[in-house]
């Protein structure tokens, strides 16, 4: 269970290679499928420049995990996440969060929370989505709200994460410090089981 | 009140004599499948607190037990009347993970199907809006005209609403012969019909707030932000089509209900263009290995659905099943502006404001 | 002879007997009339529970028009309703509310379980938040299978319910 590398992970070639007409919807930057082994995808320059800017500002604190076409993923620790988010909002003009998803990694004893940030104000960034990932420690016997699974809330930076963080809290038990309203959102009021999206919660019969 | 002694998620209400708390829903003609807890002072809403989750079915958890093909039917259930669009980001994501290239004809058929579906969705939405406003004709007209396009979708896919038409690697089957002519005839008639439709001024959302709250879809575009993924991040065949997205500046309920209506006209245009440009024959689907495995990767794909941008985040860890799948749906993102919009409104305006957000509770709950 | 029988002591018994005879004579036509009026004006409650409500909406639309069959569109308040069409998935959060709605309705009341989800849990058989069918909380009269059922199927289900009401004893 290794992390995605910095360079885009190359896909295994599709099993039944179709007699592919050239993909017309994609921009012309797609490399020609010349060499069969490991056709190196070039890293798109605009995305690279954004990632470089963030890396230059927070050298050592953030890790750029991949730069793909229109997608960047940045990982940071939970201490720095508010600062990085503020920087992304003020300097890079990402103005809203599209989704906040928690991913449980029981093997690494961590829960990852990924903020997908987008921008409406900057037309250049319209097709960009930046994934800002951070990790919280995970406990074997969760007690949502009272254990060490905590992250600082980004609600003051991006107002739009409010409900997403509430959902993340009940689904994975990640308590967001500084969130004004960490109430239950989707689950029934009397839910007393594990947070359902953790990996050790099994659906019945599975 | 020592709120610290209670676990988060529970709370004790303070009682005020002047402010009345009203539970609207889930059994209420003006709420749909959710509850809105409104506090009213006389006739004015002091605060509104949406309480979704009545249709939370744990789709994201279920997706972790099913492989990429088996995930199709239940992932379109959140919005069955917009089922092509809700599957779209999932299919795009799965294609990227599995390394598939969609045939050209399938791309156009996908565009046609999703635009038809958008019209069907918006018609239903308008019809329910009619119920919310207590306007019978506004229910009957869209509900009737909707069937025209449902017929077309039925010809295409074989089902009235739950199509399961998109699969990773293309679409399930080709359209029947003569489909294009029928489609154009219906679309032209449909366009004539909806031009005959010719509501409500409340709940103003300014441009800045629409951005700050991270709204999407018609809610965003009614507030003057020109953002539509069909233009900004064209997927499949949308890059070759000419899409003019309607944008209004007013930001009130009327604008928010007008945008989908204008969207339908635009959809008719797009369908006509797509039928013209579509390759007349060719394969529509890439063959898949049984139980295909995604690599050690993650994707986030988004499309413009009837309710706004709809994102699908798939984390794959070398297994046939997604490791984590998250749908970031437009309804859920628009829900956040409900408390904001309802504050200070009259109670009677609540259904109009609420439904104008283009909100479908089943989708928001997943 | 009648005078002998009608003593003050057994007048009560006599009247009771007379009533029995009367009921025997009138009960059937009266019950028939009551049932007849019930079955042509079924008022469904406006409670949508999941995605099947889309097809329920389509069924009340102009093309399918269930009103022809005496199923009135779901507009009323639940105090006037006598039919619950459970439109799909019942989650754990919804189940108590559904029962509450059912309990508040006046007798007699009928339940149609619409869609695979309401019958067995359907697609969501292994979900953690979905009830495996509503039989556990409501007495179901008619099951309408499908995911979602086509409006025609729903109409057929309603007609079956009407058949059933016709044969029920009117209370
Ligand atoms: S039966 Fe199908 S359409 Fe009906 S609620 Fe269940 S999933 Fe939705």
XYZ file of C-alpha atoms and ligand atoms in Angstrom, chain B residues 57 77 80, chain C residues 50-52 87-89 115-117 123-124 146-148, ligand 1:
25
model
C -28.174 4.742 1.949
C -29.753 5.657 -7.935
C -32.578 8.310 -11.040
C -36.548 7.730 -1.912
C -36.074 7.763 -5.623
C -39.216 5.825 -6.510
C -41.931 5.116 -2.380
C -38.743 3.193 -2.065
C -35.942 2.856 0.405
C -40.198 -0.657 -5.433
C -37.719 -3.359 -4.643
C -36.272 -1.330 -1.815
C -30.139 -2.907 -4.345
C -29.281 -1.760 -0.876
C -39.614 -2.951 -9.882
C -36.714 -0.621 -9.544
C -38.389 1.738 -10.034
S -36.585 0.359 -5.753
Fe -35.018 1.290 -7.048
S -35.927 3.214 -7.700
Fe -37.098 2.500 -5.956
S -36.188 3.465 -4.166
Fe -35.186 1.498 -4.442
S -33.401 1.943 -5.672
Fe -34.751 3.673 -5.865
